[in-house]
GROMACS .gro file of C-alpha atoms in nm:
model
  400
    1UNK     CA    1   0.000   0.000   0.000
    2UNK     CA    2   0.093   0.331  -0.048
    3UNK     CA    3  -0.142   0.537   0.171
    4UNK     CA    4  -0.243   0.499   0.538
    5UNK     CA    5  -0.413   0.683   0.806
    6UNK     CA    6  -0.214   0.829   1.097
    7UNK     CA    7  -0.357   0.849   1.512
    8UNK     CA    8  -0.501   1.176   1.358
    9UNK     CA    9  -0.688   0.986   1.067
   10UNK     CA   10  -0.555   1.164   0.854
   11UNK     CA   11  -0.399   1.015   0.492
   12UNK     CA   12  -0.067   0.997   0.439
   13UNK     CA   13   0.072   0.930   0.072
   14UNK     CA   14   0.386   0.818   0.059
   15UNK     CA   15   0.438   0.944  -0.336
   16UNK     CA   16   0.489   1.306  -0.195
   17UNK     CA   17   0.738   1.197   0.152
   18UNK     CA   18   1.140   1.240   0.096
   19UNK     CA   19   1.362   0.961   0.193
   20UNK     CA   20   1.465   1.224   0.519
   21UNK     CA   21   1.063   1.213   0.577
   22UNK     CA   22   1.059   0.862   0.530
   23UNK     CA   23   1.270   0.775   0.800
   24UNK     CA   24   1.108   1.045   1.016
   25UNK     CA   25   0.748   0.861   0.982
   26UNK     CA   26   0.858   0.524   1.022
   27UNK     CA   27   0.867   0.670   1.371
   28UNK     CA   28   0.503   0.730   1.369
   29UNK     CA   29   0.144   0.499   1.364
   30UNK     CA   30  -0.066   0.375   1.108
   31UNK     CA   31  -0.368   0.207   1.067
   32UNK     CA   32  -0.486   0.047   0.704
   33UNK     CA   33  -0.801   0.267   0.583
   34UNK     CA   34  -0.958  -0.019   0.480
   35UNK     CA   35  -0.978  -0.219   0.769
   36UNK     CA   36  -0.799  -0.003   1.031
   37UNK     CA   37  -0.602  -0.270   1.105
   38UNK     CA   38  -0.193  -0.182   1.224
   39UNK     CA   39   0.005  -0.108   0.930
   40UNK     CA   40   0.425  -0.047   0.902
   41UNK     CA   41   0.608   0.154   0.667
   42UNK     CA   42   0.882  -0.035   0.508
   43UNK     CA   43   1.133   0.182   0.351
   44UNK     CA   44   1.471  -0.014   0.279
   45UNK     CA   45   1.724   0.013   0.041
   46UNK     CA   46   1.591  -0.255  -0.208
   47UNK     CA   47   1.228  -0.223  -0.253
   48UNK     CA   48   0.980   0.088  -0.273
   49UNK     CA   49   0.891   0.222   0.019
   50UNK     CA   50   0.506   0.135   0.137
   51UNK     CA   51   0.298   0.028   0.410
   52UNK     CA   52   0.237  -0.356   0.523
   53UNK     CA   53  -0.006  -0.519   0.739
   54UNK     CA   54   0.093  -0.678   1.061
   55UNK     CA   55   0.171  -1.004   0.957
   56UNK     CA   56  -0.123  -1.189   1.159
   57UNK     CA   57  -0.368  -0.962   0.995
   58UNK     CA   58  -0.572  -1.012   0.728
   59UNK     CA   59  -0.759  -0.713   0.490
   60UNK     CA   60  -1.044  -0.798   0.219
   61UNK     CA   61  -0.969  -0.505   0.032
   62UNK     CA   62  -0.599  -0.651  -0.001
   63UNK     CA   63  -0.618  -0.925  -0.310
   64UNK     CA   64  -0.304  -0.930  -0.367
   65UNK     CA   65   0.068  -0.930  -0.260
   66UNK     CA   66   0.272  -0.578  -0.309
   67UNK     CA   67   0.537  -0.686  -0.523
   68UNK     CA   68   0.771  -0.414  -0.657
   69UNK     CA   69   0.603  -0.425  -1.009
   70UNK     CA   70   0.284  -0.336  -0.845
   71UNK     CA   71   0.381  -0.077  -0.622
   72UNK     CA   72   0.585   0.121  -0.921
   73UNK     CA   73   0.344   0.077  -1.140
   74UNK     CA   74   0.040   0.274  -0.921
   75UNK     CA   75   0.307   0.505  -0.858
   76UNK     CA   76   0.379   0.575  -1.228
   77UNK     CA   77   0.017   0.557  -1.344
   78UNK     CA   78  -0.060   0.801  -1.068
   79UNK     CA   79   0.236   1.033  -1.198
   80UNK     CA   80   0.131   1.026  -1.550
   81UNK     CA   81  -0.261   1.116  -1.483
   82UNK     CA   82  -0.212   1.327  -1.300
   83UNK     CA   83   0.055   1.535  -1.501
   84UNK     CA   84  -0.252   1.524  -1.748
   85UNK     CA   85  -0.415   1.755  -1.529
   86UNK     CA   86  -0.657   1.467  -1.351
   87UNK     CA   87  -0.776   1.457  -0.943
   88UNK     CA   88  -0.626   1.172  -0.927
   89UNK     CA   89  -0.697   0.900  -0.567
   90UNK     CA   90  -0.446   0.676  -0.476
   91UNK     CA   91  -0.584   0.357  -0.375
   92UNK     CA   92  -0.965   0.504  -0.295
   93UNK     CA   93  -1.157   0.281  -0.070
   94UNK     CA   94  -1.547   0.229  -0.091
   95UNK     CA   95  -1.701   0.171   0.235
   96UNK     CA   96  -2.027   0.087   0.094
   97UNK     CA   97  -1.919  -0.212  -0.095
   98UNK     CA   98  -1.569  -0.300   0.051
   99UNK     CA   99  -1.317  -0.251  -0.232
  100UNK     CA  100  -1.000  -0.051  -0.273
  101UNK     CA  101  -0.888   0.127  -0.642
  102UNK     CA  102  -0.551   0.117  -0.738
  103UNK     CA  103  -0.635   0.480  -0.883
  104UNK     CA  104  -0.998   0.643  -0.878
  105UNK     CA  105  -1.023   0.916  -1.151
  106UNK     CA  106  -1.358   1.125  -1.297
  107UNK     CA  107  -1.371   1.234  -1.674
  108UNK     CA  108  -1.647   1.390  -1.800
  109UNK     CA  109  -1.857   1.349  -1.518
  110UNK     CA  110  -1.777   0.976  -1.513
  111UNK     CA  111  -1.591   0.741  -1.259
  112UNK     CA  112  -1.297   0.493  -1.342
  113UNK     CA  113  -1.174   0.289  -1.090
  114UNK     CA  114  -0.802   0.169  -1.268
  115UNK     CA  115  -0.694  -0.139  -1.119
  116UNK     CA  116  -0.292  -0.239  -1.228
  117UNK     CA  117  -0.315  -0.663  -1.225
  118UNK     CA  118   0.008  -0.785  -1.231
  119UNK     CA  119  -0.118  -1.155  -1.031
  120UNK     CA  120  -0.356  -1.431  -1.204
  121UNK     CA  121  -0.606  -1.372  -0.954
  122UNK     CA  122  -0.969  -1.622  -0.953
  123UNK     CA  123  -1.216  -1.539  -1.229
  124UNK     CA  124  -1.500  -1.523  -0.955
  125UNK     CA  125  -1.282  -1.220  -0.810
  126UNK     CA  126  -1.246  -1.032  -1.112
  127UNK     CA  127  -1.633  -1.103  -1.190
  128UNK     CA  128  -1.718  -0.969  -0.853
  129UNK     CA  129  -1.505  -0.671  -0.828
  130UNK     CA  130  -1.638  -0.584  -1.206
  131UNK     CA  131  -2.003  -0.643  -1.136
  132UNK     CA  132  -1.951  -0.385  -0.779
  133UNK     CA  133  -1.808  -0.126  -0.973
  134UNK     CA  134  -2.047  -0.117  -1.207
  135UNK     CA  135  -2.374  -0.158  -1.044
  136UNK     CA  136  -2.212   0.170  -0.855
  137UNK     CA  137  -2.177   0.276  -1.172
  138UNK     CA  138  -1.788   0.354  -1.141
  139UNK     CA  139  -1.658   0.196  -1.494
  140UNK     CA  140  -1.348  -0.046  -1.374
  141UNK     CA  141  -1.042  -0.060  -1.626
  142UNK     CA  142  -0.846  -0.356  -1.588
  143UNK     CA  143  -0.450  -0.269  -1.697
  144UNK     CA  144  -0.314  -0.611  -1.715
  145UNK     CA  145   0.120  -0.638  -1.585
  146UNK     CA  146   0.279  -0.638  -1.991
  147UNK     CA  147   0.425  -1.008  -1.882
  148UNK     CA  148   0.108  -1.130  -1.964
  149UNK     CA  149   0.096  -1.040  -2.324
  150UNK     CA  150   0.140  -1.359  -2.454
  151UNK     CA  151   0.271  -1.299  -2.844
  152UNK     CA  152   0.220  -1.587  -3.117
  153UNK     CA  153   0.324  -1.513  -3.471
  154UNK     CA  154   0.250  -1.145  -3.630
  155UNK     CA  155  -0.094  -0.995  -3.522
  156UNK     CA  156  -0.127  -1.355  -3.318
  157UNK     CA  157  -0.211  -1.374  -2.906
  158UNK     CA  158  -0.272  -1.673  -2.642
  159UNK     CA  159  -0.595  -1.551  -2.477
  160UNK     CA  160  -0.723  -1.739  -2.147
  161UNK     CA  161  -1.038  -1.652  -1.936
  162UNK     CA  162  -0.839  -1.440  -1.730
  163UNK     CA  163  -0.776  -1.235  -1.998
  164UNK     CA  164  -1.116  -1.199  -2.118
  165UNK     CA  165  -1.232  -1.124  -1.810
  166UNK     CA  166  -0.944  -0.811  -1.790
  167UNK     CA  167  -1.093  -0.715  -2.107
  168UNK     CA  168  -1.203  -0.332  -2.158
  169UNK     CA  169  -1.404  -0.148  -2.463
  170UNK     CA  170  -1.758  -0.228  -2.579
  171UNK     CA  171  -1.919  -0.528  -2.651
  172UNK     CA  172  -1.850  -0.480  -3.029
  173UNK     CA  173  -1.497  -0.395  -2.981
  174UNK     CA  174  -1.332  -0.537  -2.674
  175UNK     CA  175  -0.957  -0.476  -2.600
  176UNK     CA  176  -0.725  -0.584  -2.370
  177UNK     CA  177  -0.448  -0.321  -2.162
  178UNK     CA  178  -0.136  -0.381  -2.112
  179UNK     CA  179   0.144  -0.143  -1.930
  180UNK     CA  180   0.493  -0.200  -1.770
  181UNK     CA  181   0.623   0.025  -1.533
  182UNK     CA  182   0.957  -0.028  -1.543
  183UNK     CA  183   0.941   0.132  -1.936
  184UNK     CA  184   0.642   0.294  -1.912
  185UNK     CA  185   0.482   0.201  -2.199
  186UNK     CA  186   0.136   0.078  -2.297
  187UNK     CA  187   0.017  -0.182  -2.482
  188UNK     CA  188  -0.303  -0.216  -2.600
  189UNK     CA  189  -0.468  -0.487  -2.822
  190UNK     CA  190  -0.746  -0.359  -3.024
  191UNK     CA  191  -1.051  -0.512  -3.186
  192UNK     CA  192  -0.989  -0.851  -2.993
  193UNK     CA  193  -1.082  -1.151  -3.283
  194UNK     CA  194  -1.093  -1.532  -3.164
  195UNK     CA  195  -1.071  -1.797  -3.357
  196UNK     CA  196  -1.069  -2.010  -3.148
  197UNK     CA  197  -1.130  -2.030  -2.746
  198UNK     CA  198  -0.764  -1.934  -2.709
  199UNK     CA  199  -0.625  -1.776  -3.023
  200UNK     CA  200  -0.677  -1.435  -3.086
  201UNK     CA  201  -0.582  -1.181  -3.345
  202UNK     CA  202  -0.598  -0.840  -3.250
  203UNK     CA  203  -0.415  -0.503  -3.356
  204UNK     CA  204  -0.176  -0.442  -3.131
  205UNK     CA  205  -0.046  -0.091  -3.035
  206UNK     CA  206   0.294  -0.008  -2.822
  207UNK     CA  207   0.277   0.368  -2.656
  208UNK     CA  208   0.496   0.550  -2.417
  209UNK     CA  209   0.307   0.764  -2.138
  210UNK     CA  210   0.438   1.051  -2.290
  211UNK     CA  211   0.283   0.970  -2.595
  212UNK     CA  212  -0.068   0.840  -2.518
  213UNK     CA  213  -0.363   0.995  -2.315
  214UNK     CA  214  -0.561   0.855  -2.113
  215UNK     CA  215  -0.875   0.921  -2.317
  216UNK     CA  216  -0.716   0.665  -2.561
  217UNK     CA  217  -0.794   0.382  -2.301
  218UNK     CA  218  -1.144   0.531  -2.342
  219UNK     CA  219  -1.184   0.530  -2.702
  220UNK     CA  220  -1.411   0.262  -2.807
  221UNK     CA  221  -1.443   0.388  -3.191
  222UNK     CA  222  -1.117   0.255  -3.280
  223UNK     CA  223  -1.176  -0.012  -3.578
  224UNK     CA  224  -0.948  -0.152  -3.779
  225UNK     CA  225  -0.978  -0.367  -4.144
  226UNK     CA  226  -0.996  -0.726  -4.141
  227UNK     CA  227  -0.674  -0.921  -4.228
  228UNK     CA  228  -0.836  -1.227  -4.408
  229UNK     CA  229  -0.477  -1.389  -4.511
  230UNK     CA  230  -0.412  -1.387  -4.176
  231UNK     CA  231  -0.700  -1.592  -4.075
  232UNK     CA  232  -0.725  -1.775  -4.360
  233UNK     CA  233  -0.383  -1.918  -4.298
  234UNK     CA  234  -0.502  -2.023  -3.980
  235UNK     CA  235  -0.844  -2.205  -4.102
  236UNK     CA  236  -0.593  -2.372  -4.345
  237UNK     CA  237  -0.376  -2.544  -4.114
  238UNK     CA  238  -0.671  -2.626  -3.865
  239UNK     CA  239  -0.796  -2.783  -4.240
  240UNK     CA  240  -0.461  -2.979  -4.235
  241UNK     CA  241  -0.376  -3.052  -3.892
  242UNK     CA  242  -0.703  -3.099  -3.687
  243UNK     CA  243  -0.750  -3.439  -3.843
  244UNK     CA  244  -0.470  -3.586  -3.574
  245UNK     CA  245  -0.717  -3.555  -3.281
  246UNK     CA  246  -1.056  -3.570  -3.487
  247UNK     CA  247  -1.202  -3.843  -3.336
  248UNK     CA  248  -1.573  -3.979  -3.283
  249UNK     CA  249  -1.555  -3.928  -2.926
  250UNK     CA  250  -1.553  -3.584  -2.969
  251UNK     CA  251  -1.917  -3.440  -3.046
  252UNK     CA  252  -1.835  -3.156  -3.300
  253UNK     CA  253  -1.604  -3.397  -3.539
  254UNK     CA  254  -1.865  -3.694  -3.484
  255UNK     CA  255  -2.114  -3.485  -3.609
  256UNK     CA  256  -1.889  -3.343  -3.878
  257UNK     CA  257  -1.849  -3.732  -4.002
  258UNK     CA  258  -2.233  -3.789  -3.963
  259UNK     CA  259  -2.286  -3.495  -4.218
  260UNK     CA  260  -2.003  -3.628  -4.448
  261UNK     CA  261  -1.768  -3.435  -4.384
  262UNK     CA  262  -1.426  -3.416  -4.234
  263UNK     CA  263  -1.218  -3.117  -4.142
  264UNK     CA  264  -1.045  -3.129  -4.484
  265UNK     CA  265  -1.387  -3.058  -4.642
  266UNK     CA  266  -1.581  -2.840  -4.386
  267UNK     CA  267  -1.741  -2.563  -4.609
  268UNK     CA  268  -1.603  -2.266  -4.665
  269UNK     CA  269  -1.862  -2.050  -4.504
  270UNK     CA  270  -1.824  -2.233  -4.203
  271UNK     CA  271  -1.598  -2.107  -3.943
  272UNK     CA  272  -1.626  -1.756  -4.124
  273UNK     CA  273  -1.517  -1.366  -3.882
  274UNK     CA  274  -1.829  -1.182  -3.844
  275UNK     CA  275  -1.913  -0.861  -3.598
  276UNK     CA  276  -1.956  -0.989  -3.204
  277UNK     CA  277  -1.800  -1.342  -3.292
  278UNK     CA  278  -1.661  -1.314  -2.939
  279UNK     CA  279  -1.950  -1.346  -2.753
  280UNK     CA  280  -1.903  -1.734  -2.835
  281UNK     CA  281  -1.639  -1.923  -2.649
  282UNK     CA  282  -1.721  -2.159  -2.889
  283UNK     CA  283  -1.425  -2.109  -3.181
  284UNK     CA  284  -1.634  -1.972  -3.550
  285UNK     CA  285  -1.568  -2.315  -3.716
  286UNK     CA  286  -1.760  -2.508  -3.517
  287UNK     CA  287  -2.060  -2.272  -3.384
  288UNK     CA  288  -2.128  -2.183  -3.697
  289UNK     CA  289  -2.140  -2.587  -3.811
  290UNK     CA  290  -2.360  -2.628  -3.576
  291UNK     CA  291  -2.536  -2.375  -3.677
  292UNK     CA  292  -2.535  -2.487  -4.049
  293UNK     CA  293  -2.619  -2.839  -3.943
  294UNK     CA  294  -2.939  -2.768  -3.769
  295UNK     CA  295  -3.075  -2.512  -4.004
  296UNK     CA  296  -2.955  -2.497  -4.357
  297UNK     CA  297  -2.763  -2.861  -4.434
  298UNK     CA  298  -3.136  -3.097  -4.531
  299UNK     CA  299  -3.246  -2.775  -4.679
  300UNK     CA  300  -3.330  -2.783  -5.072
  301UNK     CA  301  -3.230  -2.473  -5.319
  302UNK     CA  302  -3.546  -2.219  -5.277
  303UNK     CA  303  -3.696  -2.353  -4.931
  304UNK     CA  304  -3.779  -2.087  -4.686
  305UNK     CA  305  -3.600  -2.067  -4.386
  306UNK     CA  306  -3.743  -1.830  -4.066
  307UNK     CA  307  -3.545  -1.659  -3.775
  308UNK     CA  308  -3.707  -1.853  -3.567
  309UNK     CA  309  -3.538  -2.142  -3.695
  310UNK     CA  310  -3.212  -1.995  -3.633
  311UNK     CA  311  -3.320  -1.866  -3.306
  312UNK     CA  312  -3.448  -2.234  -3.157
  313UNK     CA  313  -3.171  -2.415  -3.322
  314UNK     CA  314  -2.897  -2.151  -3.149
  315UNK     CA  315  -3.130  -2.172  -2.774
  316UNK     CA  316  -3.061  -2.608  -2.845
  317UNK     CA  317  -2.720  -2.577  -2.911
  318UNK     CA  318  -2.689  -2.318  -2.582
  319UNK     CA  319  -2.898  -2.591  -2.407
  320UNK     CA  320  -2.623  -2.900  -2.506
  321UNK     CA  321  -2.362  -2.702  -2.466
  322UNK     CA  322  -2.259  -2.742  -2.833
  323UNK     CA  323  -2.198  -2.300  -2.826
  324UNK     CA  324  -2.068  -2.189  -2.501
  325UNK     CA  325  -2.170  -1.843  -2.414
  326UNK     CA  326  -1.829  -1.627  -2.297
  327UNK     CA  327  -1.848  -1.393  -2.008
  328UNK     CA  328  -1.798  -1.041  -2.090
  329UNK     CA  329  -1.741  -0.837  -1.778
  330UNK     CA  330  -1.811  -0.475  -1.903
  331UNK     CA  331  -2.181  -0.649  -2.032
  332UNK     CA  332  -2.434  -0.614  -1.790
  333UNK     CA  333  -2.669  -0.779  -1.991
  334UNK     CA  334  -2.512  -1.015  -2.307
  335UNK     CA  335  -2.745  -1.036  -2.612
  336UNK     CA  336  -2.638  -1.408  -2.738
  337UNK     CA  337  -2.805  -1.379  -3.022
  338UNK     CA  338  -2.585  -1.117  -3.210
  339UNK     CA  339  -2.309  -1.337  -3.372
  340UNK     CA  340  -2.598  -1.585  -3.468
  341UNK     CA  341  -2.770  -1.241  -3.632
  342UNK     CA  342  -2.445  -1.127  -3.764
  343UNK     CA  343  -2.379  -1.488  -3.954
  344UNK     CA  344  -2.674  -1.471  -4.135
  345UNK     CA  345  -2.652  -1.128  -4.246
  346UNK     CA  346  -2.292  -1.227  -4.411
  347UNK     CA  347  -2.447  -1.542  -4.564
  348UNK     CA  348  -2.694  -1.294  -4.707
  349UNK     CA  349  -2.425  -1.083  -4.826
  350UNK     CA  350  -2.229  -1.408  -4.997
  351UNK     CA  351  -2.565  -1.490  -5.199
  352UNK     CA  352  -2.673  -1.812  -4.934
  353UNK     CA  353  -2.918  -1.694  -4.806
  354UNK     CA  354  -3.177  -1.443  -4.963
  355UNK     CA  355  -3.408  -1.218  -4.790
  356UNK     CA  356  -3.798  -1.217  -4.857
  357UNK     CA  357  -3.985  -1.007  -4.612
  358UNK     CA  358  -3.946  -1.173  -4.267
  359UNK     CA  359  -3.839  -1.496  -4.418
  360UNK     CA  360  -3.501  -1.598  -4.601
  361UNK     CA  361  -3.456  -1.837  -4.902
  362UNK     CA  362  -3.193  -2.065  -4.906
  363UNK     CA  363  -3.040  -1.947  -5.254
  364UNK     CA  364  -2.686  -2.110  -5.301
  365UNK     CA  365  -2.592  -2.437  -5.175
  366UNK     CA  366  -2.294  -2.452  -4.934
  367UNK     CA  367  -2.063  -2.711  -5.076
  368UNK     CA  368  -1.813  -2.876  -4.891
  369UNK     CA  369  -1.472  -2.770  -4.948
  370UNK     CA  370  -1.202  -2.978  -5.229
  371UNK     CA  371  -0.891  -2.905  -5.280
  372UNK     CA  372  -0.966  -2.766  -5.601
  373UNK     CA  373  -1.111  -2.477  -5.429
  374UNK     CA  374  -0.838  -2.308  -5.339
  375UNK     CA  375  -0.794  -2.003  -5.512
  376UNK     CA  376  -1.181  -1.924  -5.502
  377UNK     CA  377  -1.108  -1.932  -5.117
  378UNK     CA  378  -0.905  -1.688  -5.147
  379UNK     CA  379  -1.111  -1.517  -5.387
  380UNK     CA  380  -1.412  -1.617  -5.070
  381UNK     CA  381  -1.226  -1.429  -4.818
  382UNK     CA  382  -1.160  -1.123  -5.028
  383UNK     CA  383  -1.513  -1.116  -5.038
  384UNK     CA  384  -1.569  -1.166  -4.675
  385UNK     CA  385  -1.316  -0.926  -4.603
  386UNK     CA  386  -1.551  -0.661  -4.759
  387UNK     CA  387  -1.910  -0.749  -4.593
  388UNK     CA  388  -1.687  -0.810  -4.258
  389UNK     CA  389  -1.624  -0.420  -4.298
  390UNK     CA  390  -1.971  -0.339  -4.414
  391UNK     CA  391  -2.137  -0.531  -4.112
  392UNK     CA  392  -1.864  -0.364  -3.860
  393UNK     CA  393  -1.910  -0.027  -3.978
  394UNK     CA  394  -2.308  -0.070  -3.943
  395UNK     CA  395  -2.282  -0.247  -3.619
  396UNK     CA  396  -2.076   0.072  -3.531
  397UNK     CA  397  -2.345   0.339  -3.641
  398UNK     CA  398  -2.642   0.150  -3.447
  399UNK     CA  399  -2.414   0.103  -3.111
  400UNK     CA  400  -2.349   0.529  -3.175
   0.00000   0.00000   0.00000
């Protein structure tokens, strides 16, 4: 911790004490302002100076250990809000519902409580601290320690639940926040795109404090094209490689062989990037077989096909567990129905489906996929690449 109360309850911040005042108030008492507990300032040679709970006490509002890391980082994220002209609080506790900010801040007549998470903490505590803030309506913004930005190739990241639960932004565009104190710098992956439960692409973007405001952590406008090669190169290789644990004890590829089909041949339009894919734990390829499976595979050229159809047969697959639902923190309430909506509309766009009145008309077969097919997949993607951009940008303007 880096504040405390003295025997005159009043706060004492030890960002703004000299090492001459330091040693002067480790002379002095303080109690924790969270739980009043007996606190000591530690000021050595080797770590940052801060305060520490008797050892034999325990503090709900403390979740985690002070490690250096997390101490220098509040101290730097202080330092660089509030050289931005911000009221910043250091470590702000909320009697009403028992939790401490790293950093409270207003903007625009809003409230952010910043939280620095450089531990793996439990999922149920992020949920919990999320769902407090917000039903106080104080807008948490999880900055995640840079060590867990786990790279893969290019615009490539390892996602797990506990990142998705850190997540920030909207529910179209969710991105995940990144900083490390020791070069005080930023990273920030925008536009967060699974393809599957743990493989992400996203646009990533590397900024010094001195370079980025904090409005930027804000912006939720930020949209960027859709690199098709990118994840076509990836649907590829699950085409090539998924085959070596494909087996009928697994539901999706059972099913996949009950259609006739393998992963070598699994249409092209399944396991497609379309607007709110992420609301699905479930990777594209196989929610969107499912999907395929239940409504559109024993359909003939020209029958009709309903949205209720696609609403029922989404609710069944929800109900087996065939599409798992992912937890979006900042979502209050979670519409699972958009990527389902969002799917059809770019079948509608690729000439599957076609729209009459309320009802659609299954127009073009989907074929499963031959070798031969390569280059009009590429030509495919091109195309998806465009309607991805047309559906974003008009998923944009209704969310505005």
């Amino acid at each position: 911790m880096l504040m405390a109360k003295d025997q005159n309850n009043r706060y004492v911040s030890l960002l703004t004490l000299s090492r001459a005042e330091l040693n002067e108030h480790k002379k002095k008492i303080y109690y924790c302002p969270c739980c009043t507990g007996r606190v000591f300032l530690k000021a050595g040679k080797v770590k940052m100076p801060h305060f520490a709970h008797a050892a034999h006490l325990t503090c709900d509002a403390a979740s985690e250990g002070e490690t250096e890391e997390h101490l220098l980082g509040k101290k730097t994220l202080y330092e660089w809000l509030e050289a931005q002209g911000y009221e910043v609080e250091l470590e702000k506790y909320f009697s009403s519902f028992k939790q401490r900010a790293d950093l409270f801040i207003r903007h625009n007549g809003k409230s952010f409580a910043i939280e620095f998470q450089c531990s793996i903490i439990s999922l149920e505590d992020i949920r919990k601290r999320t769902r407090l803030y917000l039903k106080h309506d104080i807008t948490p913004i999880w900055i995640l320690s840079e060590r867990h930005v786990k790279w893969k190739k290019r615009n490539g990241f390892m996602l797990s639940t506990f990142h998705w639960l850190s997540s920030s932004g909207t529910t179209l565009l969710p991105k995940l926040i990144a900083y490390s104190p020791k070069t005080s710098q930023f990273t920030i992956l925008h536009q967060l795109t699974p393809f599957s439960e743990r493989h992400v692409f996203a646009y990533p973007k590397i900024a010094h404090t001195q370079s980025l405001h904090f409005t930027e952590l804000l912006n939720t406008s930020i949209h960027y094209p859709l690199r098709n090669q990118l994840w076509l190169n990836k649907k590829q290789s699950w085409r090539l490689y998924s085959a070596a644990y494909a087996t009928l004890d697994h539901l999706f590829f059972k099913a996949l062989y009950d259609a006739g089909l393998s992963p070598a041949t699994i249409p092209n339009e399944c396991g497609i990037p379309v607007p709110y894919m992420h609301l699905y734990k479930t990777k594209a390829i196989q929610w969107q077989f499912w999907l395929y499976d239940k409504v559109l595979r024993k359909k003939n050229i020209g029958d009709l096909v309903s949205l209720g159809e696609w609403r029922s047969s989404l609710i069944c697959c929800l109900k087996e567990e065939k599409i798992v639902l992912r937890y979006m923190p900042q979502a209050m309430v979670m519409n699972p129905f958009l990527p389902m909506e969002q799917y059809i509309l770019m079948l509608e766009k690729l000439g599957v489906l076609k729209r009459e009145k309320n009802m659609y008309i299954y127009a073009k077969s989907i074929e499963p996929f031959k070798p031969s097919f390569l280059q009009k997949e590429d030509i495919f993607y091109q195309a998806v690449k465009q309607y991805y951009e047309e559906l974003m940008v008009k998923a944009i303007e209704i969310n505005d």
